mmCIF file of C-alpha atoms in Angstrom:
data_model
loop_
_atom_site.group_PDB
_atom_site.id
_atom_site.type_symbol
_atom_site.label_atom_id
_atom_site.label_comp_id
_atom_site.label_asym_id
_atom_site.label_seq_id
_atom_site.Cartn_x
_atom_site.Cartn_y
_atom_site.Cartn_z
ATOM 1 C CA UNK D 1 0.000 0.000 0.000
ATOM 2 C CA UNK D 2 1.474 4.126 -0.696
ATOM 3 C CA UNK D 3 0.674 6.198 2.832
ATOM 4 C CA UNK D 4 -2.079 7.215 1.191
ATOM 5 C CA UNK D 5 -3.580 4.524 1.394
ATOM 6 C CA UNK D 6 -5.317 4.794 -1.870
ATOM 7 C CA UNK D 7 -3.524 3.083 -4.104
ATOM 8 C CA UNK D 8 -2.290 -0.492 -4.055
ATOM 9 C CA UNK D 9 0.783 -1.983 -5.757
ATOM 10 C CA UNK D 10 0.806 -5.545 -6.678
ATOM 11 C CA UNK D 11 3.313 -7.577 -8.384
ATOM 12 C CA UNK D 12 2.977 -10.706 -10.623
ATOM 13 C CA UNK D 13 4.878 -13.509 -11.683
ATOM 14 C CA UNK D 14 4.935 -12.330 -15.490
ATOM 15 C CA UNK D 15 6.948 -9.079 -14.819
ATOM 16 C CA UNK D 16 4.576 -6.254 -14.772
ATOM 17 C CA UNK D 17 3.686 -4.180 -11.333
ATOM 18 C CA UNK D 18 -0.055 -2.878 -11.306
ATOM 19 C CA UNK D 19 -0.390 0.258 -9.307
ATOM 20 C CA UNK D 20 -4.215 0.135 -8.384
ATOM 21 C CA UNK D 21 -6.712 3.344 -7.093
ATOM 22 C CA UNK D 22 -8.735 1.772 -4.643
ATOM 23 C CA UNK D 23 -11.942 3.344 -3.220
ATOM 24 C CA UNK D 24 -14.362 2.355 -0.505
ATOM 25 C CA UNK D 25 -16.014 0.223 -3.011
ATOM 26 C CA UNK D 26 -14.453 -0.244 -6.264
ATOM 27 C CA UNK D 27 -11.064 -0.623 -7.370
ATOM 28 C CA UNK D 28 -9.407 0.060 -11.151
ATOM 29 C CA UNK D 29 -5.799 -0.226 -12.540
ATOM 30 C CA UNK D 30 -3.984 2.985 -12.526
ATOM 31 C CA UNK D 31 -1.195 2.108 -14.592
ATOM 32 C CA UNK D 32 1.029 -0.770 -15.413
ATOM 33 C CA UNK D 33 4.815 -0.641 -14.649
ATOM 34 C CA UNK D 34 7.221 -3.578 -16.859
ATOM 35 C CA UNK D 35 10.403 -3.288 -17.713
ATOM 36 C CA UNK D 36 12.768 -5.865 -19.330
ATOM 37 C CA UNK D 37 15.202 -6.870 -16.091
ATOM 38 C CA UNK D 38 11.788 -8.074 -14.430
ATOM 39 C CA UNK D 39 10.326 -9.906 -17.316
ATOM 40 C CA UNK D 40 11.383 -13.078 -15.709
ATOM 41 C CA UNK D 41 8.699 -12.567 -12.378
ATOM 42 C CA UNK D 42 8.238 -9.863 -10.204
ATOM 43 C CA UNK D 43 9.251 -11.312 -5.807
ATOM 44 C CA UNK D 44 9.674 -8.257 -3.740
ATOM 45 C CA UNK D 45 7.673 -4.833 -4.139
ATOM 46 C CA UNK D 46 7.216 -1.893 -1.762
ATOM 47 C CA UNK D 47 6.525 2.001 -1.548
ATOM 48 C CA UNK D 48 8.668 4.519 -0.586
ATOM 49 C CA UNK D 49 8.012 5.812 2.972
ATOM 50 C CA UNK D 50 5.945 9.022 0.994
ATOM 51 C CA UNK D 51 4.800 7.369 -1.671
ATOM 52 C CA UNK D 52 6.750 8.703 -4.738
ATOM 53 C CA UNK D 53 8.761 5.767 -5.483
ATOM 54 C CA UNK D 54 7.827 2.057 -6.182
ATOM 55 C CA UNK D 55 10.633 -0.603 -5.882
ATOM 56 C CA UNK D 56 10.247 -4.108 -7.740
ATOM 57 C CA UNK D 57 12.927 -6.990 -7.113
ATOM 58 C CA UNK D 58 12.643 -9.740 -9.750
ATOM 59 C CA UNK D 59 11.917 -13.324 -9.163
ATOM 60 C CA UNK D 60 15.354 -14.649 -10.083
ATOM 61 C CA UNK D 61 16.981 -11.870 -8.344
ATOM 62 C CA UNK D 62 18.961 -10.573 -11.086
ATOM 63 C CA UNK D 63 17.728 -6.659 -10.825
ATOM 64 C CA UNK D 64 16.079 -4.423 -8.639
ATOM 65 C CA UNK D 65 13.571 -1.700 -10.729
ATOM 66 C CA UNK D 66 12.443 1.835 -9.301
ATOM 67 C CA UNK D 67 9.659 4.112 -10.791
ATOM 68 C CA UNK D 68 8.002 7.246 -10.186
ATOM 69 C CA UNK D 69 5.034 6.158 -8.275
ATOM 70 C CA UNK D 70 2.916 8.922 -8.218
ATOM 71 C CA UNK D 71 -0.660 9.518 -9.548
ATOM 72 C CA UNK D 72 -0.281 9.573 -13.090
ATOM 73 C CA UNK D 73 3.976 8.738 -12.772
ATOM 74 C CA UNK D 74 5.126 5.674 -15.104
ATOM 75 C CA UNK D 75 8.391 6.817 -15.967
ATOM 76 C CA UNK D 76 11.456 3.577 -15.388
ATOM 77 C CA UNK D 77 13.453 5.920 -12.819
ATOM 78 C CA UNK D 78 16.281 3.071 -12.377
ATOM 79 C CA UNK D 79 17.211 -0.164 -12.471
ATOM 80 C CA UNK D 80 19.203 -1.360 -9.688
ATOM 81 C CA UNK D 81 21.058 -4.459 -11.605
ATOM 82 C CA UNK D 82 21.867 -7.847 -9.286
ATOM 83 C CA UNK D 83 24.162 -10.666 -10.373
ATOM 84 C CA UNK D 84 22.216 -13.237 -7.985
ATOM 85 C CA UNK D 85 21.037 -16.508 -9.400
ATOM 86 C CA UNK D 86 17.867 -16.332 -7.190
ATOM 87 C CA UNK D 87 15.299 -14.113 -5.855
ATOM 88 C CA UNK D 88 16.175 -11.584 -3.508
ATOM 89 C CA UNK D 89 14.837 -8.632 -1.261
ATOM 90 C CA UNK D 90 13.737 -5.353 -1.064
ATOM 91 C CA UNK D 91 12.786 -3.246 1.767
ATOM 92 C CA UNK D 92 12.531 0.766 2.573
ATOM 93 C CA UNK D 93 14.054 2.344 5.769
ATOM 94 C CA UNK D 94 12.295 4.298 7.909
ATOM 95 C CA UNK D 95 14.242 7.517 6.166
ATOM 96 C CA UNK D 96 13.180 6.656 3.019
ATOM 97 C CA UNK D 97 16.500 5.267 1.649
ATOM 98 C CA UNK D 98 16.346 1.569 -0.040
ATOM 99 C CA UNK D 99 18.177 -1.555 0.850
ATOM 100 C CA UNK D 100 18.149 -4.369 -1.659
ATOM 101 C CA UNK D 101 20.267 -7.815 -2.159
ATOM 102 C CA UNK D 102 22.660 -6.648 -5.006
ATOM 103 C CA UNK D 103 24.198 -10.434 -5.610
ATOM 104 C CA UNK D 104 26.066 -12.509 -4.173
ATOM 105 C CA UNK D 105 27.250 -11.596 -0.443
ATOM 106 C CA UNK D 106 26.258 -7.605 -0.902
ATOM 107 C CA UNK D 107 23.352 -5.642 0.264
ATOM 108 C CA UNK D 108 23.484 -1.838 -0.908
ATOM 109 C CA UNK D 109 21.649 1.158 0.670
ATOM 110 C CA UNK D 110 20.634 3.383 -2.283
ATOM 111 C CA UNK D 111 20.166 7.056 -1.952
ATOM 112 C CA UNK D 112 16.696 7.827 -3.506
ATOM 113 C CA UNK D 113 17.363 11.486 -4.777
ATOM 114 C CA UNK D 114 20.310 10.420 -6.872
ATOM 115 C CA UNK D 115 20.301 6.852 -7.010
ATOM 116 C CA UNK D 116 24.103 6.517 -5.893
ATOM 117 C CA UNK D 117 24.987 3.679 -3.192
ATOM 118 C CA UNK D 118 25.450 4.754 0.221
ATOM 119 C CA UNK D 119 26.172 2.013 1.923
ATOM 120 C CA UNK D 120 27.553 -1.454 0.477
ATOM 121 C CA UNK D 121 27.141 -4.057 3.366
ATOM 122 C CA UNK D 122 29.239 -6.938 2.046
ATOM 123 C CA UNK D 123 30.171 -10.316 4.046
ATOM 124 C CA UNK D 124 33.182 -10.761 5.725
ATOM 125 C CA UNK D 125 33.113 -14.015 5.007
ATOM 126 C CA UNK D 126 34.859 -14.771 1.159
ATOM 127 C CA UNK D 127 32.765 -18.067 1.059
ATOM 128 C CA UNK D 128 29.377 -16.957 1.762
ATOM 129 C CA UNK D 129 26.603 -17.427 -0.394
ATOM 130 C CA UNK D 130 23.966 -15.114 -1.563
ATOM 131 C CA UNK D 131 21.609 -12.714 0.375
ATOM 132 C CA UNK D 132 17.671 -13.640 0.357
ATOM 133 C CA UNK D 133 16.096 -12.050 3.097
ATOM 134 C CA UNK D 134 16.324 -8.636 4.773
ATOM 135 C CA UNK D 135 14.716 -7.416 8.001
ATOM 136 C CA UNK D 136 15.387 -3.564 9.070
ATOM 137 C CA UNK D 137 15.045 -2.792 13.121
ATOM 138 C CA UNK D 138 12.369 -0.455 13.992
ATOM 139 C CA UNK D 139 14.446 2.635 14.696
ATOM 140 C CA UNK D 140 16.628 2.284 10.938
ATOM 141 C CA UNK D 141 19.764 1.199 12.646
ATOM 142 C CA UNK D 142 20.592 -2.420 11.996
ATOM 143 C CA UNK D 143 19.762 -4.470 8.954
ATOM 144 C CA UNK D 144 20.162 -8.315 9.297
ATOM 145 C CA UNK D 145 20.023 -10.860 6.225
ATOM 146 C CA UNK D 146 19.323 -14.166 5.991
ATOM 147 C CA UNK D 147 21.574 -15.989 3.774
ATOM 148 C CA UNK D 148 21.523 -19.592 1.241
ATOM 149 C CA UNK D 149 24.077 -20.925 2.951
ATOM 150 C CA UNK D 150 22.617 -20.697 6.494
ATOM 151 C CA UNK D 151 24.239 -17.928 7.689
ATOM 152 C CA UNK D 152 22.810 -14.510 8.982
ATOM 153 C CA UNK D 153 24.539 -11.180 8.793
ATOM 154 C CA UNK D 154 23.840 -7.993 11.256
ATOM 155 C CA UNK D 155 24.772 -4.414 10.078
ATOM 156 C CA UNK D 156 25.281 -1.054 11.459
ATOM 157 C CA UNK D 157 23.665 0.938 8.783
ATOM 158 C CA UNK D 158 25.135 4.527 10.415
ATOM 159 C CA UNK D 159 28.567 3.147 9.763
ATOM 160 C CA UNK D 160 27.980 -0.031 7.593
ATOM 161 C CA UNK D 161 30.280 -2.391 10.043
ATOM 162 C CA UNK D 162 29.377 -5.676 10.443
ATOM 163 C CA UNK D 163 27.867 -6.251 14.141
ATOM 164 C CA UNK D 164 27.917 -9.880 14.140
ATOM 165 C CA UNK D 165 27.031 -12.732 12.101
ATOM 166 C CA UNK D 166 25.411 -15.980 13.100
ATOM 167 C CA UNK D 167 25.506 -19.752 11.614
ATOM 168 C CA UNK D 168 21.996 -21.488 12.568
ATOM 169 C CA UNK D 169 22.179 -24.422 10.054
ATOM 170 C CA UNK D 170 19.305 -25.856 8.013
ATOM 171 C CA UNK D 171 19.745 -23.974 4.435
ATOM 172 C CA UNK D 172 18.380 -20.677 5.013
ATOM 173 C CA UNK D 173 17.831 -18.620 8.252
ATOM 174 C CA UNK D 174 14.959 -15.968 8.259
ATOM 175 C CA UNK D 175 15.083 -12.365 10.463
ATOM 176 C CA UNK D 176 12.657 -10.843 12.216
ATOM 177 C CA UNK D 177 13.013 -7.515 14.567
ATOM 178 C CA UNK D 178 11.121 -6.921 18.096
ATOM 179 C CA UNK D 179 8.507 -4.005 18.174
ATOM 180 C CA UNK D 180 11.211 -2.395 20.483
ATOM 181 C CA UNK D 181 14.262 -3.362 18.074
ATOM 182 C CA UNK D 182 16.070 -4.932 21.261
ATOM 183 C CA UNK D 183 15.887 -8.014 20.101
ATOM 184 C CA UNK D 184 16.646 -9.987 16.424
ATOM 185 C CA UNK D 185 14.956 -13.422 15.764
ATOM 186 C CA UNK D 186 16.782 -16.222 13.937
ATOM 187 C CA UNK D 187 14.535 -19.395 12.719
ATOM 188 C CA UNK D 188 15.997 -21.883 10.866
ATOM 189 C CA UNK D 189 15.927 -24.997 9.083
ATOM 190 C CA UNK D 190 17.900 -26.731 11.489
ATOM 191 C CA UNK D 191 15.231 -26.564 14.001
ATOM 192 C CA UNK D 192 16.508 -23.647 16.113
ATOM 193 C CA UNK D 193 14.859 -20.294 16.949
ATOM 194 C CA UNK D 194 17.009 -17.574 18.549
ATOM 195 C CA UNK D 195 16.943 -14.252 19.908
ATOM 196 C CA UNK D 196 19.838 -12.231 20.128
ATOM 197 C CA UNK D 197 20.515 -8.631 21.545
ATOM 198 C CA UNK D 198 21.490 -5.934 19.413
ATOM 199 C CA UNK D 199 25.182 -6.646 20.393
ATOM 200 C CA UNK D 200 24.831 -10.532 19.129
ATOM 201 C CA UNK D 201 24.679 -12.692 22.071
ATOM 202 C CA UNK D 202 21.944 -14.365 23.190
ATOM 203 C CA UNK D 203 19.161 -13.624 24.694
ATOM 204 C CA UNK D 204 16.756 -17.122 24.856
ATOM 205 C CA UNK D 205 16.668 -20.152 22.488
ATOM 206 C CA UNK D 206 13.834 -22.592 21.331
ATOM 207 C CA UNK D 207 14.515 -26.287 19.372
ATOM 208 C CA UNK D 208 12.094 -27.986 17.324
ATOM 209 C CA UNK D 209 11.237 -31.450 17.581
ATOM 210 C CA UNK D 210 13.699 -33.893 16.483
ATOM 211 C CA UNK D 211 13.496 -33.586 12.382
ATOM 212 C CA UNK D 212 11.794 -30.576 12.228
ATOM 213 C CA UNK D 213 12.745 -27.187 11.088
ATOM 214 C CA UNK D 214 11.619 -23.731 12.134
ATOM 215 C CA UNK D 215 10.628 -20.693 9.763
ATOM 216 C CA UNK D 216 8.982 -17.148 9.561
ATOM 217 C CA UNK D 217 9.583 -15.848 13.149
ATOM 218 C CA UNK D 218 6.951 -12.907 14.148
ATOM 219 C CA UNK D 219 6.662 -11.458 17.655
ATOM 220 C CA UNK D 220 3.898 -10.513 19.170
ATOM 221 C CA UNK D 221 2.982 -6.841 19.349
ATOM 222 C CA UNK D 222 3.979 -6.267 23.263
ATOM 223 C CA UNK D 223 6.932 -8.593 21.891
ATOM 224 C CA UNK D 224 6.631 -11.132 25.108
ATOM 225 C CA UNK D 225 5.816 -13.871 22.812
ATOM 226 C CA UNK D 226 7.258 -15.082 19.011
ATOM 227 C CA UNK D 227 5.167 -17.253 16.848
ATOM 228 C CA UNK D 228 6.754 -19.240 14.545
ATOM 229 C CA UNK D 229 6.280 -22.290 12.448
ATOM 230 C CA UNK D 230 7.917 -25.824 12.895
ATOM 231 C CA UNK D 231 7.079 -27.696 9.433
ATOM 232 C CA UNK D 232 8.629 -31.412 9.001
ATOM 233 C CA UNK D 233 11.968 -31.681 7.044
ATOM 234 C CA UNK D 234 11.082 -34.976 5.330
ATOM 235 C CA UNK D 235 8.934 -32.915 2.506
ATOM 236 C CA UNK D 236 6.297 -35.690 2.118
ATOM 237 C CA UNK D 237 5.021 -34.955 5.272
ATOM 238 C CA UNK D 238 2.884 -31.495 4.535
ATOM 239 C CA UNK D 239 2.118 -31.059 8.531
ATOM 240 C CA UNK D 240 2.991 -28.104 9.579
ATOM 241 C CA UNK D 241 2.702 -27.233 13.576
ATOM 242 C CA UNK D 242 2.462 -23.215 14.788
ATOM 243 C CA UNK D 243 4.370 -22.637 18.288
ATOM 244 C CA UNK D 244 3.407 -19.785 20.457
ATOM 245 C CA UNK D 245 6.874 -19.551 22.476
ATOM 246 C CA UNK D 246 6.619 -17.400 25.298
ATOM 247 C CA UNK D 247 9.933 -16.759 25.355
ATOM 248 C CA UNK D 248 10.761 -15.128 29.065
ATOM 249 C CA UNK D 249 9.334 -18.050 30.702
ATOM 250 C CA UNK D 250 9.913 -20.432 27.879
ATOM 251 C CA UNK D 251 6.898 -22.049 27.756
ATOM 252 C CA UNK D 252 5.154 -23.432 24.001
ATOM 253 C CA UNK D 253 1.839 -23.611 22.770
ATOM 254 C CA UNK D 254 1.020 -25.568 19.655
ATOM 255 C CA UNK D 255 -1.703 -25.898 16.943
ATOM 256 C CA UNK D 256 -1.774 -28.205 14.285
ATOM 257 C CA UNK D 257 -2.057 -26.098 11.204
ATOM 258 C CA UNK D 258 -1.826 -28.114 8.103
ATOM 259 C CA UNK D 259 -0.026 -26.331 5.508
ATOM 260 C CA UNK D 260 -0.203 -23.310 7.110
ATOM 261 C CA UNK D 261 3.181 -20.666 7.352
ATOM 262 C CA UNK D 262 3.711 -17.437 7.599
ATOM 263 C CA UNK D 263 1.637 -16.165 10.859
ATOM 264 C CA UNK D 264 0.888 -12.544 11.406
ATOM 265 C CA UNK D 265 -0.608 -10.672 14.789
ATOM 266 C CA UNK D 266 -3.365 -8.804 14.726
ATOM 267 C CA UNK D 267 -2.477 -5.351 16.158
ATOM 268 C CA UNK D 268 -3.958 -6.149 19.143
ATOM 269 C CA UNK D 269 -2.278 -9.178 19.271
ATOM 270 C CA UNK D 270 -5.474 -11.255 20.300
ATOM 271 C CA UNK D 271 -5.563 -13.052 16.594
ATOM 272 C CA UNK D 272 -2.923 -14.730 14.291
ATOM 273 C CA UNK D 273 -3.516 -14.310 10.421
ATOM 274 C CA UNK D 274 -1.566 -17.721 8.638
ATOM 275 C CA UNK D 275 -1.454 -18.136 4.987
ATOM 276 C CA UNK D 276 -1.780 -21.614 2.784
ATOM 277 C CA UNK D 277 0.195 -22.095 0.069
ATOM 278 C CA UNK D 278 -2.067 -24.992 -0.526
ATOM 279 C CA UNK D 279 -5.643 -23.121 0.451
ATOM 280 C CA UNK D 280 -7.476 -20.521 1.700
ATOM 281 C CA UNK D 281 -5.771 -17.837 5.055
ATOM 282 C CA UNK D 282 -7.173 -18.557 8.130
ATOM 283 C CA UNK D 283 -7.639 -16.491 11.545
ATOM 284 C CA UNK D 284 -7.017 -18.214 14.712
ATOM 285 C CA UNK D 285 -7.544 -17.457 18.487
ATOM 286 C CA UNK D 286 -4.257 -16.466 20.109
ATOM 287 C CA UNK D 287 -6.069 -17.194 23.620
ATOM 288 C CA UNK D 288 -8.246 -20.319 22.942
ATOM 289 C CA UNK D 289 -5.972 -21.668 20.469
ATOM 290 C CA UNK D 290 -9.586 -21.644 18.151
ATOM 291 C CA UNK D 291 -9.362 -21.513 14.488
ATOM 292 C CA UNK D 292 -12.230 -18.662 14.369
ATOM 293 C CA UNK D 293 -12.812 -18.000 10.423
ATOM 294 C CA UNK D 294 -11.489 -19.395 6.824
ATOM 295 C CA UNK D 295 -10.984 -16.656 4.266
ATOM 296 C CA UNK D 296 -12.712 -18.744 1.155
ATOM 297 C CA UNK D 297 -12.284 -16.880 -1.918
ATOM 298 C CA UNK D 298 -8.616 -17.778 -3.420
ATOM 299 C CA UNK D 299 -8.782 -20.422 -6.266
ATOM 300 C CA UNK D 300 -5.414 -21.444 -5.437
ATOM 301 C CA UNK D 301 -3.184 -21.195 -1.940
ATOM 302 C CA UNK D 302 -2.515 -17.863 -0.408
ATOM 303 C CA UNK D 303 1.311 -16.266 -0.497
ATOM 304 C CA UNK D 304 0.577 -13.201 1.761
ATOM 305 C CA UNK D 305 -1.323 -12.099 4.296
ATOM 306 C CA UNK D 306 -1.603 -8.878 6.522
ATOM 307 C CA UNK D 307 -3.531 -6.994 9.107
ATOM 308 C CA UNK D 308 -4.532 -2.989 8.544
ATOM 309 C CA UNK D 309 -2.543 -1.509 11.304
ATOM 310 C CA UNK D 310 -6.189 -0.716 12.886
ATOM 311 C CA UNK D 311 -6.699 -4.429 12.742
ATOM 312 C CA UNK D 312 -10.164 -3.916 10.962
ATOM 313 C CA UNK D 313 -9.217 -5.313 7.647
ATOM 314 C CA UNK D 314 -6.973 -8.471 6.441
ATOM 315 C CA UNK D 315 -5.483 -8.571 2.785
ATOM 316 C CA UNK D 316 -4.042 -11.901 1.470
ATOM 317 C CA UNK D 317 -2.298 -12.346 -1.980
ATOM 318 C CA UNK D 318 -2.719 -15.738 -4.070
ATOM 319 C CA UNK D 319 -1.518 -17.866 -6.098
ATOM 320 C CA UNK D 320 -4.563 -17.059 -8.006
ATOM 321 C CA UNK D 321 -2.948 -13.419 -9.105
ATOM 322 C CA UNK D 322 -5.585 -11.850 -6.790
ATOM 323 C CA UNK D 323 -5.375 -9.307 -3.792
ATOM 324 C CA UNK D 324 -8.415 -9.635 -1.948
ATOM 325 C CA UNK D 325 -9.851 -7.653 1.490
ATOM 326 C CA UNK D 326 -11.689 -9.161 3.996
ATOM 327 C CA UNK D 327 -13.372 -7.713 7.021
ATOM 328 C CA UNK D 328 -11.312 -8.982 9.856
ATOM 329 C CA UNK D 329 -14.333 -10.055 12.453
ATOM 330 C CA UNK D 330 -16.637 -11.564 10.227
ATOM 331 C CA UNK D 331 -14.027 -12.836 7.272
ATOM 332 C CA UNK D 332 -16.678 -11.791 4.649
ATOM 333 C CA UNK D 333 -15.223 -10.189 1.391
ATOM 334 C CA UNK D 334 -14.911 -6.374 0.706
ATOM 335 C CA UNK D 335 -12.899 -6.125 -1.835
ATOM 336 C CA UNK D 336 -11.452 -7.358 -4.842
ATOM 337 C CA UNK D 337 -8.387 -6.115 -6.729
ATOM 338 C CA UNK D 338 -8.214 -6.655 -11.068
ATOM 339 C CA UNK D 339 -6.694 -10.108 -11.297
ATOM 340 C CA UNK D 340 -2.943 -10.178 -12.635
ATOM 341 C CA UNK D 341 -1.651 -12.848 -15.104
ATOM 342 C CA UNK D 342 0.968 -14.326 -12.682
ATOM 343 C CA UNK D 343 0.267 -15.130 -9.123
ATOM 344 C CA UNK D 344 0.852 -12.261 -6.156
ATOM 345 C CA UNK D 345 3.518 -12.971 -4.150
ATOM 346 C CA UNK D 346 3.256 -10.662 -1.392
ATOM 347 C CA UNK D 347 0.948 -7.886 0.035
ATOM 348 C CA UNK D 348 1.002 -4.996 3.095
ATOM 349 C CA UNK D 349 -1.194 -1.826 4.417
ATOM 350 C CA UNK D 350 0.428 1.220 4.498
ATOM 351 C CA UNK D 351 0.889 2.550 8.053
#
């Protein structure tokens, strides 16, 4: 979503971005942003802290894409190239500058006005392997990436030294900031799930069950409590467990959730939002433990979901190259954005 709040960006897996004017009721396609070094599938996409600027990083990984995002703006501002095999990330700081993987072992901080690099943030490591997934702290001050080779890397961005790094195991290790940025989270597919001050040691750890991996940390919002997702690393077993770890007293909860992944709070915190890659979202009880509501609506598994930050409205992204709304106590429909050839592969509310 721009801050405005009225118009939606979505990308899709054949390369073009559709920046959509949504009203209370109706929604239409504004314009359509392509370009050549996406044509290959469109992963990461996000709006510049005032809503000028639209960012696009391609599904191989092999270049990032900026436009003017304005009302009527279509003009290519940039392409921000990447010699990465894979996908990669994407992700606004809170000042407005843009970090994005850049290939290899390199994230670079971009300065929007001219479009130079500001900061390159490369390994220290000569054998590590490529970037995939970034997570900024609240306050703008440390980036962390989660690497293919299991590694995770923590930068200062004020000085772009290298705070610590960390070797979980399991293939690829994915970051996730506290509300108060005191705290990183590190699941991976090893089966481990730790926090770590902002200075690298640790702070509390949680293990999976013997053959299981971890993934997709989130805290809660009062940040007491870290839901994450412990899925079975024998791949013919699709039975995928959510844990609630509480992690000052270290005590787990745990629902049986299918093929669900990828949980999300409710800005209250009360409810946890989980996608399907193989159905439809689905809101759950943080309390009771309850599955309360199925979003049905997606023809194929949902990629993305979100809360608005006032918690009244859920969006999830499909397969089916949909964005849909839903009205987060009742799970009826609202809203439905113009389908997109390729499926939507992720999805979030402006502040």
């Amino acid at each position: 979503w721009a801050p405005d709040s009225r118009r939606l960006a979505a990308g899709g897996m054949d390369g073009e971005n559709r920046v959509v004017d949504v009203s209370d009721t109706e929604a239409s396609t504004a314009f359509v942003l392509a370009g050549a070094p996406i044509a290959r599938g469109v992963y990461g996409l996000a709006f510049s802290p005032d809503g000028t600027r639209l960012v696009a990083g391609d599904s191989p990984g092999t270049a990032a894409t900026r436009w003017d995002g304005g009302s009527g703006g279509v003009a290519e501002v940039a392409n921000l190239p990447s010699n990465t095999s894979t996908w990669g990330d994407a992700a606004y700081l809170p000042d407005g500058t843009l970090a994005t993987t850049t290939g290899g072992r390199t994230v670079t901080v971009w300065d929007p006005s001219d479009l130079t690099d500001l900061v390159r943030l490369e390994s220290s490591d000569t054998w590590a392997d490529e970037m995939r997934s970034i997570a900024v702290s609240p306050d703008g001050s440390l980036l962390a990436a989660g690497e293919t080779d299991d590694d995770a890397r923590v930068w200062d961005l004020t000085d772009g030294r290298e705070v610590f790094s960390k070797s979980p195991g399991g293939g690829v290790a994915w970051p996730a900031f506290s509300p108060d940025g005191t705290l990183l989270a590190l699941a991976a597919g090893s089966g481990t799930l730790n926090l770590y001050e902002r200075d690298g040691s640790q702070a509390a750890q949680l293990l999976a069950d013997a053959g299981n991996g971890l993934a997709d940390p989130a805290f809660s919002p009062d940040g007491s409590t870290v839901a994450v997702v412990q899925f079975s690393n024998d791949r013919q077993i699709p039975d995928n467990q959510l844990l609630l770890w509480d992690w000052r007293t270290d005590t787990t909860q745990s629902w049986d959730v299918g093929t669900g992944t990828g949980p999300v709070y409710s800005p209250d915190g009360t409810q946890l939002a989980i996608r399907n890659i193989a159905g439809p979202a689905e809101i759950w009880d943080v309390d009771s433990g309850e599955r309360l509501r199925t979003l049905e609506g997606h023809t194929a598994g949902d990629v993305e979901v979100a809360f608005s930050p006032d918690g009244e409205l859920i969006a999830t992204a499909g397969f089916d190259g949909t964005t849909r709304l839903w009205d987060a106590a009742t799970g009826d429909p609202v809203l439905r954005l113009p389908r997109l050839p390729g499926e939507v592969s992720s999805v979030a509310f402006s502040p």
